[in-house]
Amino acid sequence: MRTTSDTRAEADAWITVLSRYGHLHLAEPGPDGAWTVQRTPMSTPRTLHHPVLPLDFVADVLRDVRRDASGLPR
């Protein structure tokens, strides 16, 4: 369990890392710390405004990446 609240810097770092490692098709920072992200070229872009939203998105991506790495079907 977290003892501190989510920060924009933490969200920025995670989105940047996922993008650099090729796990995101699109990751664009927007005004006021918002992010527009897209998993694949065919998926719908999402705009994430609050620091909690990008971190929830990151958790979903990491679950998918781990599932893919383990060889289990999605």
Coordinates of N, CA, C and O in Angstrom, one line a residue:
M1 N 0.8 -1.2 0.0 CA 0.0 0.0 0.0 C 0.9 1.2 0.0 O 1.9 1.3 0.7
R2 N 0.5 2.2 -0.8 CA 1.3 3.5 -0.9 C 1.0 4.3 0.4 O -0.1 4.3 0.9
T3 N 2.1 5.0 0.8 CA 1.9 5.9 1.9 C 2.0 7.4 1.4 O 1.8 8.3 2.2
T4 N 2.3 7.6 0.1 CA 2.3 8.9 -0.4 C 1.4 9.0 -1.6 O 1.1 7.9 -2.3
S5 N 1.0 10.2 -2.0 CA 0.1 10.3 -3.2 C 0.9 10.3 -4.4 O 2.1 10.5 -4.4
D6 N 0.2 10.0 -5.5 CA 0.9 9.9 -6.8 C 1.3 11.3 -7.2 O 0.6 12.3 -7.0
T7 N 2.5 11.4 -7.9 CA 2.9 12.7 -8.4 C 3.0 12.8 -9.9 O 3.2 11.7 -10.5
R8 N 3.0 14.0 -10.4 CA 3.2 14.1 -11.9 C 4.5 13.7 -12.3 O 4.7 13.1 -13.4
A9 N 5.6 13.9 -11.5 CA 6.9 13.5 -11.9 C 7.0 11.9 -12.0 O 7.6 11.4 -12.9
E10 N 6.3 11.2 -11.1 CA 6.3 9.8 -11.1 C 5.6 9.3 -12.4 O 6.1 8.4 -13.1
A11 N 4.5 9.9 -12.7 CA 3.7 9.5 -13.9 C 4.5 9.8 -15.1 O 4.6 9.0 -16.0
D12 N 5.2 11.0 -15.2 CA 6.0 11.3 -16.3 C 7.1 10.3 -16.5 O 7.4 9.9 -17.6
A13 N 7.8 9.9 -15.4 CA 8.9 9.0 -15.5 C 8.4 7.6 -16.1 O 9.0 7.0 -17.0
W14 N 7.3 7.1 -15.6 CA 6.8 5.8 -16.0 C 6.3 5.8 -17.5 O 6.7 4.9 -18.2
I15 N 5.6 6.9 -17.9 CA 5.2 7.0 -19.3 C 6.4 7.1 -20.2 O 6.4 6.4 -21.2
T16 N 7.4 7.8 -19.8 CA 8.6 8.0 -20.6 C 9.3 6.6 -20.8 O 9.7 6.3 -21.9
V17 N 9.4 5.9 -19.7 CA 10.1 4.6 -19.8 C 9.3 3.6 -20.7 O 9.9 2.9 -21.5
L18 N 8.0 3.5 -20.5 CA 7.2 2.6 -21.3 C 7.3 3.0 -22.8 O 7.4 2.1 -23.7
S19 N 7.3 4.3 -23.1 CA 7.5 4.7 -24.4 C 8.8 4.4 -25.0 O 8.9 3.9 -26.1
R20 N 9.9 4.6 -24.3 CA 11.3 4.3 -24.8 C 11.5 2.8 -25.0 O 12.2 2.5 -25.9
Y21 N 10.8 2.0 -24.3 CA 11.0 0.6 -24.4 C 10.0 0.0 -25.4 O 9.9 -1.2 -25.6
G22 N 9.2 0.8 -26.1 CA 8.4 0.4 -27.2 C 7.0 -0.2 -26.8 O 6.4 -0.9 -27.6
H23 N 6.6 0.0 -25.5 CA 5.3 -0.5 -25.1 C 4.2 0.4 -25.4 O 3.0 0.0 -25.1
L24 N 4.4 1.6 -25.9 CA 3.4 2.5 -26.3 C 3.6 3.0 -27.7 O 4.7 3.3 -28.1
H25 N 2.5 3.1 -28.4 CA 2.6 3.7 -29.8 C 2.7 5.2 -29.7 O 3.4 5.8 -30.5
L26 N 2.0 5.8 -28.8 CA 2.0 7.3 -28.7 C 2.0 7.7 -27.2 O 1.3 7.1 -26.4
A27 N 2.8 8.6 -26.9 CA 2.9 9.2 -25.6 C 3.3 10.7 -25.7 O 4.4 11.0 -26.0
E28 N 2.3 11.6 -25.6 CA 2.5 13.0 -25.8 C 2.1 13.7 -24.5 O 1.0 13.6 -24.1
P29 N 3.1 14.5 -23.9 CA 2.7 15.3 -22.8 C 1.8 16.5 -23.2 O 2.0 17.0 -24.3
G30 N 0.9 16.9 -22.4 CA 0.0 18.0 -22.7 C 0.1 19.0 -21.6 O 1.0 19.0 -20.8
P31 N -0.8 20.0 -21.7 CA -0.8 21.0 -20.7 C -1.2 20.5 -19.3 O -1.9 19.5 -19.2
D32 N -0.6 21.2 -18.3 CA -0.9 20.9 -16.9 C -0.6 19.5 -16.5 O -1.3 18.9 -15.7
G33 N 0.4 18.8 -17.1 CA 0.8 17.5 -16.8 C -0.1 16.4 -17.3 O 0.1 15.2 -17.0
A34 N -1.0 16.7 -18.2 CA -1.8 15.6 -18.8 C -1.0 14.9 -19.9 O 0.0 15.4 -20.4
W35 N -1.4 13.6 -20.1 CA -0.7 12.8 -21.1 C -1.8 12.3 -22.1 O -2.9 11.9 -21.7
T36 N -1.4 12.2 -23.4 CA -2.2 11.5 -24.4 C -1.4 10.3 -24.7 O -0.3 10.4 -25.1
V37 N -2.0 9.1 -24.5 CA -1.3 7.8 -24.7 C -2.2 6.9 -25.6 O -3.4 7.0 -25.7
Q38 N -1.4 6.1 -26.3 CA -2.1 5.1 -27.2 C -1.2 3.8 -27.2 O 0.0 3.9 -27.4
R39 N -1.8 2.7 -26.9 CA -1.1 1.4 -26.8 C -0.6 0.9 -28.1 O 0.6 0.6 -28.3
T40 N -1.5 0.9 -29.1 CA -1.2 0.4 -30.5 C -1.7 1.4 -31.5 O -2.5 2.3 -31.2
P41 N -1.2 1.3 -32.7 CA -1.7 2.2 -33.8 C -3.3 2.1 -33.9 O -3.9 3.1 -34.3
M42 N -3.8 1.0 -33.6 CA -5.3 0.8 -33.8 C -6.1 1.1 -32.6 O -7.3 1.1 -32.7
S43 N -5.5 1.3 -31.4 CA -6.2 1.5 -30.2 C -6.6 3.0 -30.1 O -6.1 3.9 -30.8
T44 N -7.6 3.3 -29.3 CA -8.1 4.6 -29.2 C -7.2 5.4 -28.3 O -6.8 4.9 -27.2
P45 N -6.8 6.6 -28.7 CA -6.0 7.5 -27.8 C -6.7 7.8 -26.5 O -8.0 8.0 -26.6
R46 N -6.0 7.9 -25.4 CA -6.6 8.3 -24.1 C -5.9 9.5 -23.6 O -4.7 9.6 -23.7
T47 N -6.6 10.4 -23.0 CA -6.0 11.6 -22.3 C -6.1 11.4 -20.8 O -7.2 11.2 -20.3
L48 N -5.0 11.4 -20.2 CA -4.9 11.2 -18.7 C -4.6 12.4 -18.0 O -3.4 12.9 -18.1
H49 N -5.5 13.0 -17.2 CA -5.3 14.3 -16.7 C -4.7 14.3 -15.3 O -3.9 15.2 -14.9
H50 N -5.1 13.5 -14.4 CA -4.7 13.4 -13.0 C -3.6 12.4 -12.8 O -3.6 11.4 -13.5
P51 N -2.6 12.7 -12.0 CA -1.5 11.7 -11.8 C -1.9 10.3 -11.5 O -1.2 9.3 -11.9
V52 N -3.1 10.1 -10.9 CA -3.5 8.7 -10.6 C -3.9 8.0 -11.9 O -3.6 6.8 -12.1
L53 N -4.4 8.7 -12.9 CA -4.8 8.0 -14.2 C -3.6 7.5 -14.9 O -3.7 6.3 -15.4
P54 N -2.5 8.2 -15.1 CA -1.4 7.6 -15.8 C -0.8 6.4 -15.1 O -0.4 5.4 -15.7
L55 N -0.8 6.5 -13.8 CA -0.3 5.3 -13.0 C -1.2 4.1 -13.1 O -0.7 3.0 -13.1
D56 N -2.5 4.3 -13.2 CA -3.4 3.2 -13.4 C -3.1 2.6 -14.8 O -3.1 1.4 -15.0
F57 N -3.0 3.5 -15.8 CA -2.7 3.0 -17.1 C -1.4 2.3 -17.2 O -1.3 1.2 -17.8
V58 N -0.3 2.8 -16.5 CA 1.0 2.1 -16.5 C 0.8 0.7 -15.8 O 1.4 -0.3 -16.3
A59 N 0.1 0.6 -14.8 CA -0.1 -0.7 -14.1 C -0.8 -1.7 -15.1 O -0.3 -2.9 -15.2
D60 N -1.7 -1.3 -15.9 CA -2.4 -2.1 -16.9 C -1.3 -2.6 -17.9 O -1.3 -3.7 -18.3
V61 N -0.5 -1.6 -18.4 CA 0.5 -2.0 -19.4 C 1.5 -3.0 -18.9 O 1.8 -4.0 -19.5
L62 N 2.0 -2.7 -17.6 CA 2.9 -3.6 -17.0 C 2.4 -5.0 -16.8 O 3.0 -6.0 -17.0
R63 N 1.1 -5.1 -16.5 CA 0.4 -6.5 -16.3 C 0.4 -7.2 -17.7 O 0.8 -8.4 -17.8
D64 N 0.1 -6.4 -18.8 CA 0.1 -7.0 -20.1 C 1.5 -7.5 -20.5 O 1.7 -8.5 -21.1
V65 N 2.5 -6.6 -20.2 CA 3.9 -7.0 -20.6 C 4.4 -8.2 -19.9 O 5.0 -9.1 -20.4
R66 N 4.0 -8.3 -18.6 CA 4.4 -9.5 -17.8 C 3.7 -10.7 -18.3 O 4.3 -11.8 -18.4
R67 N 2.4 -10.6 -18.6 CA 1.7 -11.7 -19.2 C 2.3 -12.2 -20.5 O 2.5 -13.4 -20.7
D68 N 2.7 -11.3 -21.4 CA 3.3 -11.6 -22.6 C 4.7 -12.3 -22.4 O 5.0 -13.2 -23.1
A69 N 5.4 -11.8 -21.4 CA 6.7 -12.4 -21.2 C 6.7 -13.8 -20.6 O 7.5 -14.6 -20.8
S70 N 5.6 -14.1 -19.9 CA 5.4 -15.4 -19.3 C 5.0 -16.4 -20.3 O 5.0 -17.6 -20.0
G71 N 4.5 -16.0 -21.4 CA 4.0 -16.9 -22.4 C 2.5 -17.3 -22.3 O 2.0 -18.1 -23.0
L72 N 1.9 -16.8 -21.3 CA 0.5 -17.1 -21.1 C -0.4 -16.3 -22.0 O 0.0 -15.1 -22.3
P73 N -1.5 -16.8 -22.5 CA -2.3 -16.1 -23.4 C -3.0 -14.9 -22.7 O -3.2 -14.9 -21.5
R74 N -3.3 -13.8 -23.4 CA -3.9 -12.7 -22.9 C -5.4 -12.9 -22.6 O -6.2 -13.4 -23.2

